[in-house]
Structures are given as structure tokens and as C-alpha cells.
Tab-separated table of C-alpha atoms in Angstrom:
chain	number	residue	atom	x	y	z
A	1	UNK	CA	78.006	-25.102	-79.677
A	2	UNK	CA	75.231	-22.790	-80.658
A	3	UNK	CA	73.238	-23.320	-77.680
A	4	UNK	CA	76.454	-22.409	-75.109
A	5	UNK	CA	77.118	-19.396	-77.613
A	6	UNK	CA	74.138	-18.357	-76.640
A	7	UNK	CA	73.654	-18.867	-73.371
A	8	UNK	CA	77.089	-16.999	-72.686
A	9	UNK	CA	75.600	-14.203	-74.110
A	10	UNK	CA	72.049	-13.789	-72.614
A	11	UNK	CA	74.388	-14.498	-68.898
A	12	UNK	CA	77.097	-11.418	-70.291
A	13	UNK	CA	73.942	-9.185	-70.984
A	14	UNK	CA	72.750	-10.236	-67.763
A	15	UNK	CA	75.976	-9.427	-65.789
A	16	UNK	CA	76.322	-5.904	-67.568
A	17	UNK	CA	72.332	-5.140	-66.388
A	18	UNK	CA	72.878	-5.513	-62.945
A	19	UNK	CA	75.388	-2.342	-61.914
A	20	UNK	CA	72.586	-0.809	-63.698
A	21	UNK	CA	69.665	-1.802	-61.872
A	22	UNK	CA	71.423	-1.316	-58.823
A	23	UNK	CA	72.605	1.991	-59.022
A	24	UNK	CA	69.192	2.648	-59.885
A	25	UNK	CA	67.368	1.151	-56.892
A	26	UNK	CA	70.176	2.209	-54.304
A	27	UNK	CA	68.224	0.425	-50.851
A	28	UNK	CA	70.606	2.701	-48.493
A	29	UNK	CA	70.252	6.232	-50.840
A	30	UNK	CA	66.712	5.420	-50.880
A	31	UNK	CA	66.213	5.114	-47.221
A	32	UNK	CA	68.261	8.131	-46.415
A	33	UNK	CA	65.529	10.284	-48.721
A	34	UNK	CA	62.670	8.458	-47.115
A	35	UNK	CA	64.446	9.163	-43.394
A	36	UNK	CA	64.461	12.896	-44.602
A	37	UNK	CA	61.601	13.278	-46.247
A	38	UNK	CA	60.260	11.952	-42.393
A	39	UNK	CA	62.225	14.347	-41.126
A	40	UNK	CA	60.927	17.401	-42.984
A	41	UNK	CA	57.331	16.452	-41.988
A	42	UNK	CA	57.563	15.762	-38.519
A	43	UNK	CA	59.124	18.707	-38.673
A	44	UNK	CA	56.468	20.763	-40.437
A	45	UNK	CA	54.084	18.752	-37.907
A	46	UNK	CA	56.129	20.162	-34.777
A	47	UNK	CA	55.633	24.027	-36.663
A	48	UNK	CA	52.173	23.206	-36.942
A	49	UNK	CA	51.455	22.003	-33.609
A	50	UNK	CA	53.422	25.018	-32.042
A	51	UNK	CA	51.312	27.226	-34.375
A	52	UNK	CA	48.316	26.001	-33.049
A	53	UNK	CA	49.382	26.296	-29.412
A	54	UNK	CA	50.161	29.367	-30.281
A	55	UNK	CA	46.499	30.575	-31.474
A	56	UNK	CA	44.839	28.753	-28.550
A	57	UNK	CA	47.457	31.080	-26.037
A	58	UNK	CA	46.133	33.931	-27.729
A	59	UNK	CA	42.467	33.271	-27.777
A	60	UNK	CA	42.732	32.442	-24.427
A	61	UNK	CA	44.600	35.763	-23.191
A	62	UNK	CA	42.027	37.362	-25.658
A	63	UNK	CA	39.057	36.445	-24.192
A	64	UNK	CA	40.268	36.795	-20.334
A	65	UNK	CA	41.050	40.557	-21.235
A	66	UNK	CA	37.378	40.530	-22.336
A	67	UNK	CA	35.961	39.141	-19.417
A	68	UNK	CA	38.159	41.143	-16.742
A	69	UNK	CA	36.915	44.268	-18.136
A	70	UNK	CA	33.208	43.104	-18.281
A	71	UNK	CA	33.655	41.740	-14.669
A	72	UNK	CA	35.561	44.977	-13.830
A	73	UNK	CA	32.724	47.468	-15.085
A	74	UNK	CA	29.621	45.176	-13.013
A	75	UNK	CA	31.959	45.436	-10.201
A	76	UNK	CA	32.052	49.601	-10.711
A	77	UNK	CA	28.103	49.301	-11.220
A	78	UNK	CA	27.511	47.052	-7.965
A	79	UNK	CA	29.332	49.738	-6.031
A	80	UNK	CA	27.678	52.661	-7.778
A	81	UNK	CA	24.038	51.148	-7.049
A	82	UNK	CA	24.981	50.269	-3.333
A	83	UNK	CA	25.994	54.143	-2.820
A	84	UNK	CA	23.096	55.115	-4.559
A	85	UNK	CA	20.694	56.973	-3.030
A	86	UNK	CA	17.812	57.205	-5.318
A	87	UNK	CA	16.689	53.913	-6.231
A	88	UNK	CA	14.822	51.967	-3.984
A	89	UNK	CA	15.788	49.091	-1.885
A	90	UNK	CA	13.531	47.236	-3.718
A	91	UNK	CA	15.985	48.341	-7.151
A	92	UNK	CA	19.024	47.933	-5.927
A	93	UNK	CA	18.088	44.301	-4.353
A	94	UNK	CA	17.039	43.370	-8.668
A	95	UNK	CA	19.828	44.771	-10.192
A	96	UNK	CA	22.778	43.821	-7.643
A	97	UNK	CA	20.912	40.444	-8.591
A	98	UNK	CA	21.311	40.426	-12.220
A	99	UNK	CA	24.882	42.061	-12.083
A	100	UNK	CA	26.114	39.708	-9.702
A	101	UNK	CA	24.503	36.451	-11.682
A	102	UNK	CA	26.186	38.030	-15.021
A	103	UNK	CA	29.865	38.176	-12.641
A	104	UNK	CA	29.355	34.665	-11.766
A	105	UNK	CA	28.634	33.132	-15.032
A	106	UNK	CA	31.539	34.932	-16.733
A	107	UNK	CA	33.823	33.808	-14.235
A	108	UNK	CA	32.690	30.113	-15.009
A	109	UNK	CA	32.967	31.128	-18.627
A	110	UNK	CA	36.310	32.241	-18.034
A	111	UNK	CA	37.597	29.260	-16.353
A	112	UNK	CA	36.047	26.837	-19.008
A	113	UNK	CA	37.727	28.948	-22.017
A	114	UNK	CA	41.230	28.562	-20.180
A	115	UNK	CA	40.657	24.304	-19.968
A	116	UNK	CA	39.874	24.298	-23.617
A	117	UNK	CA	42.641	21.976	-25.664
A	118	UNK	CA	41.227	23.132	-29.551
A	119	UNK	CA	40.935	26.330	-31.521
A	120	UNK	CA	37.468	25.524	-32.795
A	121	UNK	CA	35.890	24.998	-29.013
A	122	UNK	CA	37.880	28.100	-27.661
A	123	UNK	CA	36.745	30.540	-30.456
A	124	UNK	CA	33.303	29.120	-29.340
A	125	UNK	CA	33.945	30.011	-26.479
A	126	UNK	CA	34.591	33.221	-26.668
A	127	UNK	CA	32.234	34.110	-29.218
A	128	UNK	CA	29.526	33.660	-26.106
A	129	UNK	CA	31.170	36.329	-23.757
A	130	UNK	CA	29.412	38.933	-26.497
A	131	UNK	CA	26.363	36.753	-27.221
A	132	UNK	CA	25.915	35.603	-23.595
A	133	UNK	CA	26.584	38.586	-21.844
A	134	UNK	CA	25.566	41.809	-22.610
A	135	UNK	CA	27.187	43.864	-20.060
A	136	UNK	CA	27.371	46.535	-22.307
A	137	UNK	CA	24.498	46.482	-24.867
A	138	UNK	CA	21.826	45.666	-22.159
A	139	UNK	CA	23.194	45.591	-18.166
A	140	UNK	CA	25.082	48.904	-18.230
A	141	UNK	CA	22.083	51.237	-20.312
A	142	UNK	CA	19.182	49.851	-18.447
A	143	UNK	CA	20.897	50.509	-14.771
A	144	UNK	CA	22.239	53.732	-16.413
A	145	UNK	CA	18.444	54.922	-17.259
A	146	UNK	CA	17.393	52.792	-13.851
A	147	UNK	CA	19.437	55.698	-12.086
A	148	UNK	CA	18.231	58.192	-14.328
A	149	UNK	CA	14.805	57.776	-13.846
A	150	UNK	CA	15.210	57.686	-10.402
A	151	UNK	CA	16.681	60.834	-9.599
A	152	UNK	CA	13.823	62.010	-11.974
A	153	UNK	CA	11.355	60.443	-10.143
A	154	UNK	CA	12.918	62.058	-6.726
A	155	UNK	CA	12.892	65.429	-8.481
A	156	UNK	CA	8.851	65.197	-9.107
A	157	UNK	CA	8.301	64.225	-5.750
A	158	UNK	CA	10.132	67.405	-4.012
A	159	UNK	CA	7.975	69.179	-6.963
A	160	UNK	CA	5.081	67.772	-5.368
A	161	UNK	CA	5.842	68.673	-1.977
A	162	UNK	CA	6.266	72.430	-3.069
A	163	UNK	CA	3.273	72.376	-5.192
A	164	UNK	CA	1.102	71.425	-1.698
A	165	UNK	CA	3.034	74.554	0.034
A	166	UNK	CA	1.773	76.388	-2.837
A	167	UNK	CA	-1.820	75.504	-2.901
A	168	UNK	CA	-1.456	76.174	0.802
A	169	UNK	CA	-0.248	79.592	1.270
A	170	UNK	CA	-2.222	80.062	-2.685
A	171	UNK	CA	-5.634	79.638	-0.429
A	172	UNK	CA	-4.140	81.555	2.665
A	173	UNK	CA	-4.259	84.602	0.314
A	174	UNK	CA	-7.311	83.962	-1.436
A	175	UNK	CA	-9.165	83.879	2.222
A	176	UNK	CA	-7.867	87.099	2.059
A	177	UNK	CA	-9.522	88.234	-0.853
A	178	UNK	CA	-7.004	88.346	-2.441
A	179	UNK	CA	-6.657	87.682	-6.738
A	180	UNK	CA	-4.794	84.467	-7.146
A	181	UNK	CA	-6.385	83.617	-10.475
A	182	UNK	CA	-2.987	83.954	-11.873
A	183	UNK	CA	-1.708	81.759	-9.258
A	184	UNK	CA	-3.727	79.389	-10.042
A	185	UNK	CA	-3.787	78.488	-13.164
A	186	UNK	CA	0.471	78.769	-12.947
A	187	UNK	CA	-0.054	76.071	-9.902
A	188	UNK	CA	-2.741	73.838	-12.263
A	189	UNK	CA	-0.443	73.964	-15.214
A	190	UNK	CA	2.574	72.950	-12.717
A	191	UNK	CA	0.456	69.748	-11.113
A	192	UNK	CA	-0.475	68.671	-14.370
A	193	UNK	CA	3.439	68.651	-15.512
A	194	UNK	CA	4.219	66.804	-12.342
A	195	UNK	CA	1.499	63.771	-13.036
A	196	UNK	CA	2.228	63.889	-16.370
A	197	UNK	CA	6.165	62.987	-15.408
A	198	UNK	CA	4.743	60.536	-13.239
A	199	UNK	CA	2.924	58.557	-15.436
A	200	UNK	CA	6.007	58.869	-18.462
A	201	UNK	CA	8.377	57.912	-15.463
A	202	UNK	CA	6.186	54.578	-14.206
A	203	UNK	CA	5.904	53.796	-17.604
A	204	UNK	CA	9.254	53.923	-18.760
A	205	UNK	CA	10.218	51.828	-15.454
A	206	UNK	CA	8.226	49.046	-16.528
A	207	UNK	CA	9.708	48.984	-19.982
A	208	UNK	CA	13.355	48.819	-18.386
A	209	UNK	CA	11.915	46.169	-15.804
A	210	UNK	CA	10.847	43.765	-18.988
A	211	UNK	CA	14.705	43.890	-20.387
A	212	UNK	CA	16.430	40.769	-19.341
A	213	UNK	CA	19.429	39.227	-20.402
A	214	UNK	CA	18.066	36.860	-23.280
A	215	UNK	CA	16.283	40.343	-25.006
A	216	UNK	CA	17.613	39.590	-28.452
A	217	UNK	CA	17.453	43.343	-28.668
A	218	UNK	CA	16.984	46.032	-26.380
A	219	UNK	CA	17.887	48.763	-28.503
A	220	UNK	CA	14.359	50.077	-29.253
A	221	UNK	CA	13.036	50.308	-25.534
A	222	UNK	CA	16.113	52.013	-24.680
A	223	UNK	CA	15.546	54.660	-27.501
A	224	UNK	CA	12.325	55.057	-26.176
A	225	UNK	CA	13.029	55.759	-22.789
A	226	UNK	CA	15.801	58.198	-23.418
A	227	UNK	CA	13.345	59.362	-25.585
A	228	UNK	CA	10.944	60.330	-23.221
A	229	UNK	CA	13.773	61.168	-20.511
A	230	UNK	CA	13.745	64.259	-22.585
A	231	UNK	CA	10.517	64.779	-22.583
A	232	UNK	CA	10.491	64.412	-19.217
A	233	UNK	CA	13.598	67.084	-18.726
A	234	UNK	CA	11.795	69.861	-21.070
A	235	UNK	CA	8.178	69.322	-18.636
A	236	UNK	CA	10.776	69.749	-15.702
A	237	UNK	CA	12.392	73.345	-17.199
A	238	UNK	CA	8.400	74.508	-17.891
A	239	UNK	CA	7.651	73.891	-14.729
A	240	UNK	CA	10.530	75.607	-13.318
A	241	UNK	CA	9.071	78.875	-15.574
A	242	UNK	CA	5.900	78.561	-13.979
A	243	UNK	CA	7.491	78.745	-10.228
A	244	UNK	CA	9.679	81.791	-11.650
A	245	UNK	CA	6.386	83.203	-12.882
A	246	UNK	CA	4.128	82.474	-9.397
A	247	UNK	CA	7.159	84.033	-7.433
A	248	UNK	CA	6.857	87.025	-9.291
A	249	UNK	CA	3.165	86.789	-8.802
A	250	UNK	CA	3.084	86.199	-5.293
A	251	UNK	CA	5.569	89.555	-5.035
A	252	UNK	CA	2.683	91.289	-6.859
A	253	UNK	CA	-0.165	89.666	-4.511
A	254	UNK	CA	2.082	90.651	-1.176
A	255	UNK	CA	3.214	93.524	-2.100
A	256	UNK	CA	-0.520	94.916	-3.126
A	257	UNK	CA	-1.485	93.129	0.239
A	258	UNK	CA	0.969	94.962	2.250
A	259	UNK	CA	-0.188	98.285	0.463
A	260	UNK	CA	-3.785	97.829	1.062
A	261	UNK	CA	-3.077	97.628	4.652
A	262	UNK	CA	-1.742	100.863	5.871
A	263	UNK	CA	-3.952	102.450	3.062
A	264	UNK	CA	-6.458	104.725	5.964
């Protein structure tokens, strides 16, 4: 009797447990929170993924706006050194070269950027239109002081001429007898100006002529040959004060000349 008392009891505590376990491990209530909790990350995932569309969109658009403007200002230079008519054929051939070999690879760069499918490889990417290609910090200065020196350089030759046409009609007058001593030193300063420019402006060529694309950095030559530019400019505006000062010499000269000569 005992033993069935209790057995009845351990099976009624039994009974009462189980509602209790149940409700606590609800299999359907438990799946519905797992189906949502699903839910909320593949929806997080979905954000994510347009997110990151998103970025690569905008990296891409970035770095096409940065390579249509680079491509856009070699274009501008390509034209401006065809119409050129100071550098040499020789200069334009080199530079058209290096422009046109800059257009090409940023196209390809362009084109490569746009195919990318991650951030990381995109940024990259882009990153190398600035490291890779500088139209700005190296192309455009160097053909800018290219020109530069060029129109400089035509300058000193039409100097040159003029100095020849000054020794010229300088001994015309001293076979004369006339006093060109004045003359002549203006006309010695003047050549020496002109070779002096010559030598600054062959020099500074060949500095411009060593800058390539892969200079890590250019910024010193460039300095330097602006630098001397200047120089170059102030030897130009002496030399324009000695002409001013051998025209009002030769005035002088003639002018005595002309006196002497109906003098009985």
C-alpha cells in the first residue's frame, strides 16, 4: 500500500511538471523568434550589402571625375604644344609623347577602377591616379617652363641677330673715325648677357629633360628653374637698358657725324 501511495504521488508531481516545462520550451514560440531573429539579420545583411554598393558607386564616380579632368587638361596641353610655335619639332615630338602615354594609361586605369567588385581594390585604385600620374605636380609645370624657356630662348636669339647689326654698323662708324668706345663696351656688356642666358637656358632645359614620370619629386628642379627664369628675365630688362643707352649713343655719334660734315 505504501509503495502505490507513493508511486501515485511521484506520477501526480510528474503530471503537474509538465504544463510547466512546456510552456517553458514552447517549440512553435521558439521558432517564430529564431525565424525573426533571421529575419532581422538578413535584413541588416541586405542594408549592409546596399551600403557597400553604395561606397563602391561613389568611389567609382569619384575617381572617373578625377581622371576626366586629368585627361581633359593633357588634351588642352597636346593642343597648346601642337599650336606652339616656339618649341622645336624635336620638343613637341617628346612631350606629345609623354602626354599622350599618361592619356592612355589613365584611360586603362579608368576602365579597370569601373570593373572593380570591392571597396578595398577600388580605393586602391584610385589612390594610383595621384601616385601614378602626376599630371599636375610634374606633366603640366615642366611643359609649362618647356614653353617658357622656349620663347626665352627665341627672345636671345632675335637679341643676337640685333647685336651682329650692331657690331656691324658699330664698325661702319668707327672706319669713320668715329668714337664708339661707348658703343662698345654697351654692345660687350649686351653679348655677354645674351651667352650668359644661353648657357642658364641650355642648362635649365636639361634639368626639365631629366624629369620623368617616376621622379618621386620634382619640386626642387622646378624651383630652380623658375628660379633662374628670373634671372634670366632681369639679364633680358639690362640688356634692353643697354640698347636704350647705344640708341642714344648712336644719336650722339650721327648727329656729331652729320655736323662734322658741312663744318668748311
Amino acid at each position: 500500500m505504501r509503495k502505490i501511495l507513493i508511486v501515485f504521488i511521484t506520477f501526480a508531481i510528474g503530471f503537474n511538471f509538465i504544463p510547466t516545462v512546456s510552456a517553458q520550451f514552447n517549440v512553435d514560440k521558439i521558432r517564430e523568434q529564431i525565424n525573426k531573429e533571421i529575419g532581422r539579420l538578413e535584413k541588416k545583411a541586405s542594408t549592409a550589402a546596399d551600403n557597400q554598393e553604395k561606397r563602391l558607386s561613389k568611389i567609382k564616380e569619384t575617381a572617373g571625375k578625377l581622371i576626366d579632368k586629368r585627361v581633359n587638361d593633357l588634351n588642352k596641353l597636346l593642343t597648346r604644344i601642337e599650336n606652339d610655335k616656339k618649341l622645336s619639332t624635336e620638343e613637341k615630338t617628346t612631350l606629345k609623347a609623354g602626354i599622350q602615354a599618361s592619356i592612355d594609361g589613365l584611360a586603362a586605369l579608368k576602365a579597370k577602377i569601373q570593373a572593380d567588385t570591392d571597396i578595398d581594390t577600388a580605393k586602391q585604385d584610385t589612390k594610383t591616379i595621384i601616385t601614378s600620374y602626376y599630371v599636375y605636380k610634374i606633366f603640366i609645370p615642366k611643359i609649362r617652363l618647356s614653353i617658357a624657356i622656349s620663347t626665352l630662348e627665341e627672345l636671345s636669339t632675335n637679341l643676337s641677330s640685333l647685336s651682329n647689326e650692331i657690331q656691324n654698323l658699330i664698325d661702319t662708324l668707327k672706319n669713320e673715325g668715329k668714337d664708339v668706345s661707348s658703343l662698345e663696351q654697351l654692345l660687350d656688356d649686351m653679348t655677354s648677357r645674351i651667352q650668359a642666358i644661353n648657357t642658364t637656358l641650355l642648362n635649365d632645359k636639361t634639368k626639365l629633360a631629366s624629369i620623368t614620370l617616376s621622379t618621386s619629386d620634382a619640386t626642387p628642379i622646378f624651383v630652380e628653374v623658375r628660379q633662374d627664369l628670373a634671372k634670366v628675365r632681369s639679364e633680358f630688362a639690362k640688356i634692353r637698358y643697354d640698347i636704350a643707352q647705344m640708341r642714344a649713343d648712336f644719336k650722339i655719334v650721327l648727329k656729331t657725324s652729320k655736323g662734322a660734315s658741312v663744318t668748311p
